[in-house]
Short mmCIF file of C-alpha atoms and ligand atoms in Angstrom, two decimals:
data_model
loop_
_atom_site.label_atom_id
_atom_site.label_comp_id
_atom_site.label_asym_id
_atom_site.label_seq_id
_atom_site.Cartn_x
_atom_site.Cartn_y
_atom_site.Cartn_z
CA MET A 1 -6.88 27.21 2.36
CA LYS A 2 -3.95 28.51 4.45
CA TRP A 3 -1.71 25.83 5.99
CA ASN A 4 0.36 25.98 9.16
CA SER A 5 3.48 24.21 7.81
CA GLU A 6 5.25 24.22 11.19
CA LEU A 7 2.37 22.55 13.06
CA TYR A 8 2.23 20.12 10.13
CA ASP A 9 5.90 19.14 10.50
CA ASP A 10 5.87 19.28 14.29
CA LYS A 11 2.77 17.22 15.12
CA HIS A 12 1.71 15.53 11.89
CA SER A 13 4.91 14.01 10.53
CA PHE A 14 3.00 10.69 10.53
CA VAL A 15 1.47 11.79 7.21
CA ALA A 16 4.82 11.43 5.43
CA LYS A 17 5.82 8.40 7.54
CA TYR A 18 2.72 6.45 6.46
CA GLY A 19 3.26 7.70 2.91
CA GLU A 20 6.47 5.69 2.72
CA GLY A 21 4.20 2.65 2.24
CA ILE A 22 2.68 3.87 -1.01
CA ALA A 23 6.02 5.43 -2.10
CA SER A 24 7.59 1.96 -2.00
CA PHE A 25 5.21 0.93 -4.83
CA LEU A 26 6.72 3.60 -7.08
CA ASN A 27 9.54 1.21 -7.82
CA VAL A 28 11.88 4.07 -8.67
CA GLN A 29 14.37 3.45 -11.48
CA ASN A 30 17.60 5.43 -11.64
CA GLY A 31 16.99 8.55 -13.73
CA ASP A 32 13.18 8.42 -13.54
CA ASN A 33 11.53 11.82 -13.90
CA ILE A 34 8.89 11.92 -11.16
CA LEU A 35 6.27 14.42 -10.09
CA ASP A 36 5.19 14.52 -6.43
CA LEU A 37 1.71 16.01 -6.57
CA GLY A 38 0.78 17.75 -3.33
CA CYS A 39 4.24 17.36 -1.83
CA GLY A 40 3.54 19.28 1.41
CA THR A 41 6.79 20.08 3.18
CA GLY A 42 8.75 17.70 0.92
CA ASP A 43 9.76 14.77 3.13
CA LEU A 44 8.58 12.11 0.70
CA THR A 45 9.83 14.10 -2.30
CA ALA A 46 13.31 13.93 -0.74
CA LYS A 47 12.98 10.18 -0.05
CA ILE A 48 12.07 9.57 -3.71
CA ALA A 49 14.99 11.74 -4.88
CA GLN A 50 17.35 9.68 -2.71
CA LYS A 51 16.44 6.62 -4.77
CA GLY A 52 17.97 8.18 -7.89
CA ALA A 53 15.00 9.96 -9.47
CA THR A 54 14.79 13.55 -10.60
CA VAL A 55 11.78 14.81 -8.66
CA THR A 56 9.65 17.91 -8.85
CA GLY A 57 7.49 18.71 -5.82
CA LEU A 58 4.26 20.57 -6.47
CA ASP A 59 1.86 21.95 -3.92
CA ALA A 60 -0.96 24.49 -4.03
CA SER A 61 0.13 25.94 -0.68
CA PRO A 62 2.88 28.60 -0.74
CA GLU A 63 3.45 28.03 3.00
CA MET A 64 4.19 24.32 2.40
CA ILE A 65 6.47 25.04 -0.57
CA THR A 66 8.45 27.67 1.35
CA GLN A 67 9.05 25.14 4.13
CA ALA A 68 9.96 22.37 1.62
CA GLN A 69 12.48 24.65 -0.14
CA LYS A 70 14.06 25.53 3.20
CA LYS A 71 14.43 21.86 4.16
CA PHE A 72 15.55 20.52 0.78
CA PRO A 73 17.27 23.29 -1.22
CA ASP A 74 18.57 20.84 -3.88
CA ILE A 75 15.09 19.75 -4.95
CA HIS A 76 12.89 21.70 -7.33
CA PHE A 77 9.59 22.71 -5.70
CA GLU A 78 6.81 24.81 -7.21
CA VAL A 79 3.53 26.29 -6.07
CA ALA A 80 0.94 24.92 -8.49
CA ASP A 81 -2.60 23.62 -8.62
CA ALA A 82 -3.01 19.96 -9.64
CA SER A 83 -6.01 20.83 -11.77
CA ARG A 84 -3.70 22.98 -13.95
CA LEU A 85 -0.80 20.65 -14.76
CA SER A 86 1.08 21.09 -18.01
CA ASP A 87 0.18 18.41 -20.57
CA VAL A 88 3.76 17.94 -21.78
CA GLN A 89 4.35 14.18 -21.57
CA GLN A 90 7.34 14.41 -19.30
CA TYR A 91 6.96 12.23 -16.22
CA ASP A 92 7.75 8.53 -15.91
CA ALA A 93 5.66 8.49 -12.74
CA ILE A 94 3.30 10.75 -10.85
CA PHE A 95 3.05 10.18 -7.13
CA SER A 96 0.61 11.65 -4.64
CA ASN A 97 0.11 11.02 -0.93
CA ALA A 98 -2.68 12.25 1.37
CA VAL A 99 -3.81 15.04 -0.93
CA LEU A 100 -6.44 14.02 -3.46
CA HIS A 101 -9.27 13.96 -0.89
CA TRP A 102 -8.83 17.74 -0.59
CA THR A 103 -10.11 18.29 -4.13
CA PHE A 104 -13.45 17.76 -5.87
CA GLU A 105 -11.85 17.83 -9.34
CA HIS A 106 -10.67 14.24 -9.61
CA LEU A 107 -11.66 13.75 -13.22
CA LYS A 108 -9.76 16.87 -14.34
CA ILE A 109 -6.73 15.96 -12.24
CA PHE A 110 -6.66 12.37 -13.50
CA GLU A 111 -6.86 13.65 -17.06
CA ASN A 112 -3.99 16.06 -16.41
CA CYS A 113 -1.91 13.27 -14.89
CA TYR A 114 -2.60 11.04 -17.86
CA ASN A 115 -1.49 13.77 -20.27
CA ALA A 116 1.64 14.61 -18.28
CA LEU A 117 2.85 10.97 -18.22
CA THR A 118 5.12 9.40 -20.81
CA ASP A 119 3.82 6.26 -22.57
CA ASN A 120 3.76 3.40 -20.03
CA GLY A 121 4.01 6.02 -17.25
CA ARG A 122 2.49 5.22 -13.87
CA PHE A 123 0.22 7.13 -11.52
CA ILE A 124 0.59 5.87 -7.95
CA ALA A 125 -1.44 7.60 -5.25
CA GLU A 126 -2.95 7.20 -1.81
CA PHE A 127 -5.54 9.37 -0.10
CA GLY A 128 -8.61 9.32 2.14
CA ALA A 129 -11.12 6.61 1.16
CA TYR A 130 -14.89 6.45 1.47
CA HIS A 131 -15.84 6.93 5.14
CA ASN A 132 -12.35 8.15 6.04
CA ILE A 133 -12.36 9.82 9.52
CA LYS A 134 -16.14 9.27 9.60
CA ARG A 135 -16.34 9.25 13.39
CA VAL A 136 -14.38 12.48 13.64
CA SER A 137 -16.33 14.33 10.95
CA ASP A 138 -19.63 13.13 12.48
CA ALA A 139 -18.43 14.32 15.90
CA ILE A 140 -17.58 17.77 14.50
CA GLU A 141 -21.11 18.03 13.10
CA ASP A 142 -22.66 16.76 16.36
CA ALA A 143 -20.51 19.10 18.46
CA ILE A 144 -21.60 22.11 16.41
CA HIS A 145 -25.27 21.15 16.85
CA ASN A 146 -24.85 20.41 20.58
CA LEU A 147 -23.34 23.86 21.12
CA GLY A 148 -26.20 25.55 19.26
CA TYR A 149 -23.96 26.74 16.37
CA THR A 150 -24.73 26.39 12.67
CA TYR A 151 -23.24 23.42 10.77
CA ARG A 152 -22.50 24.23 7.11
CA PRO A 153 -22.37 21.01 5.03
CA ASP A 154 -21.17 23.09 2.08
CA TYR A 155 -17.96 23.81 4.04
CA PHE A 156 -17.11 20.07 4.20
CA PRO A 157 -13.68 20.15 2.53
CA TRP A 158 -13.09 16.46 1.85
CA ASN A 159 -13.93 14.23 -1.07
CA PHE A 160 -14.00 10.65 0.22
CA ARG A 161 -15.18 8.50 -2.68
CA GLN A 162 -16.01 4.86 -3.31
CA ASP A 163 -13.27 2.80 -5.01
CA GLU A 164 -15.51 1.99 -7.96
CA ASP A 165 -16.17 5.67 -8.75
CA ILE A 166 -12.47 6.50 -8.63
CA LYS A 167 -11.67 3.56 -10.89
CA ASN A 168 -14.32 4.60 -13.42
CA ASP A 169 -12.83 8.11 -13.61
CA LEU A 170 -9.33 6.73 -14.18
CA LEU A 171 -10.58 4.48 -16.98
CA LYS A 172 -12.59 7.36 -18.47
CA VAL A 173 -9.49 9.53 -18.96
CA GLY A 174 -7.59 6.72 -20.68
CA PHE A 175 -5.63 4.72 -18.09
CA GLU A 176 -5.68 1.08 -19.13
CA ASP A 177 -4.36 -0.99 -16.30
CA VAL A 178 -6.07 0.30 -13.14
CA THR A 179 -6.24 -1.05 -9.58
CA VAL A 180 -8.05 0.84 -6.83
CA GLU A 181 -8.18 -0.62 -3.33
CA SER A 182 -9.20 0.76 0.05
CA PHE A 183 -8.47 -0.37 3.61
CA ASP A 184 -8.79 0.74 7.24
CA ARG A 185 -5.73 2.41 8.71
CA PRO A 186 -6.40 3.41 12.34
CA THR A 187 -3.94 6.24 12.96
CA PRO A 188 -2.48 7.05 16.39
CA LEU A 189 -2.00 10.76 17.13
CA GLU A 190 0.80 12.19 19.20
CA GLY A 191 0.10 12.97 22.86
CA GLU A 192 -2.78 13.73 25.17
CA ASP A 193 -3.81 16.73 23.05
CA GLY A 194 -3.45 14.79 19.78
CA LEU A 195 -7.09 15.13 18.79
CA VAL A 196 -7.20 18.87 19.50
CA ASN A 197 -3.98 19.37 17.50
CA TRP A 198 -5.51 17.40 14.65
CA LEU A 199 -8.67 19.52 14.75
CA VAL A 200 -6.66 22.76 14.86
CA MET A 201 -4.65 21.63 11.84
CA PHE A 202 -7.37 20.13 9.67
CA SER A 203 -10.87 21.31 10.61
CA ASP A 204 -10.44 25.01 9.98
CA ASN A 205 -12.49 25.03 6.81
CA LEU A 206 -15.54 23.60 8.56
CA LEU A 207 -15.17 26.17 11.35
CA LYS A 208 -14.18 29.19 9.29
CA ASP A 209 -17.10 31.37 10.46
CA PHE A 210 -16.40 30.66 14.13
CA THR A 211 -14.58 32.83 16.65
CA ASP A 212 -11.49 31.40 18.37
CA LYS A 213 -13.55 30.83 21.51
CA GLU A 214 -16.25 28.96 19.55
CA LYS A 215 -13.58 26.82 17.87
CA GLN A 216 -12.14 25.92 21.29
CA ASN A 217 -15.65 24.92 22.41
CA VAL A 218 -16.03 22.67 19.36
CA TYR A 219 -12.64 21.02 20.01
CA GLN A 220 -13.60 20.32 23.62
CA GLU A 221 -17.05 18.98 22.71
CA CYS A 222 -15.56 16.74 19.99
CA SER A 223 -13.04 15.37 22.49
CA ARG A 224 -15.88 14.60 24.89
CA LEU A 225 -17.96 12.89 22.20
CA LEU A 226 -15.07 10.80 20.86
CA ARG A 227 -13.26 9.90 24.08
CA ASP A 228 -14.98 6.51 24.64
CA ASP A 229 -14.41 5.42 21.05
CA LEU A 230 -11.04 6.82 20.05
CA TYR A 231 -9.04 7.35 23.24
CA GLU A 232 -7.29 4.70 25.26
CA ALA A 233 -4.44 4.86 27.77
CA GLY A 234 -3.26 8.33 26.81
CA GLN A 235 -3.54 7.67 23.10
CA TRP A 236 -5.96 9.07 20.51
CA THR A 237 -6.43 6.89 17.43
CA VAL A 238 -8.36 8.28 14.47
CA ASP A 239 -10.41 6.14 12.07
CA TYR A 240 -8.47 6.77 8.87
CA ARG A 241 -9.31 4.74 5.77
CA ARG A 242 -7.03 4.89 2.74
CA VAL A 243 -7.51 4.23 -0.93
CA ARG A 244 -4.62 3.35 -3.22
CA ILE A 245 -4.48 3.92 -6.95
CA PHE A 246 -2.18 2.05 -9.30
CA ALA A 247 -2.86 3.30 -12.83
CA TYR A 248 -0.70 2.73 -15.90
CA LYS A 249 -0.83 4.62 -19.20
C1 LIG B 1 -6.33 12.28 5.57
O1 LIG B 1 -5.12 12.28 5.30
O2 LIG B 1 -7.03 11.31 5.33
C2 LIG B 1 -6.97 13.45 6.16
C3 LIG B 1 -6.20 14.38 6.82
C4 LIG B 1 -6.81 15.48 7.35
C5 LIG B 1 -8.16 15.66 7.25
C6 LIG B 1 -8.91 14.72 6.60
C7 LIG B 1 -8.32 13.61 6.08
#
């Protein structure tokens, strides 16, 4: 998937802002060697580095990594796929924010994280939980049907799983002390066109067969369908749900 790193930084900086919550649980020790898995444009990677850790930022998107390198030239960033991490036991902690719901390879990734951690290493992550953005994803599907277009469930790009299933996978790969907990996190978007900006940024996979005009029609129909539920006094608020992982080797 191709990412628009400028739209990401310009209109979706809340992703990194909210990520500061889970980053605070990293409990960074001076000299820790930390991997930021799915670092995006690097804002949280830089925050973790400021606390005295040596941090590597990894992301599968070359566009995101180019932007991260431009913003933070002193930090080491690499384009890499989380399902192909090296198994050298080198990291005291692996951190990931708002990324793991974009992959269907959790078991493989958890195994790779386990192998890349030193003994007693920690894997601290947050991502979209079961029923994350349910109203929005339902509205996209309804909008496509209402407009007479074809909805392709196989294009659904997100993996929003139950806590129990995530926990079982973490235990399966060897983590011993595992906590998985999910919660609602209604998320305000910026400005009157917040929902459309969100859809432009994140729904492209579901709409990849559509012309630009058809995409615009879907955005408008979604806005119509969601207005009563998610819009109030000039503010769109999306029904995010998060899940947090605290797993120790
Ligand atoms: C999320 O961070 O939960 C998310 C972001 C974009 C699309 C879907 C989910």
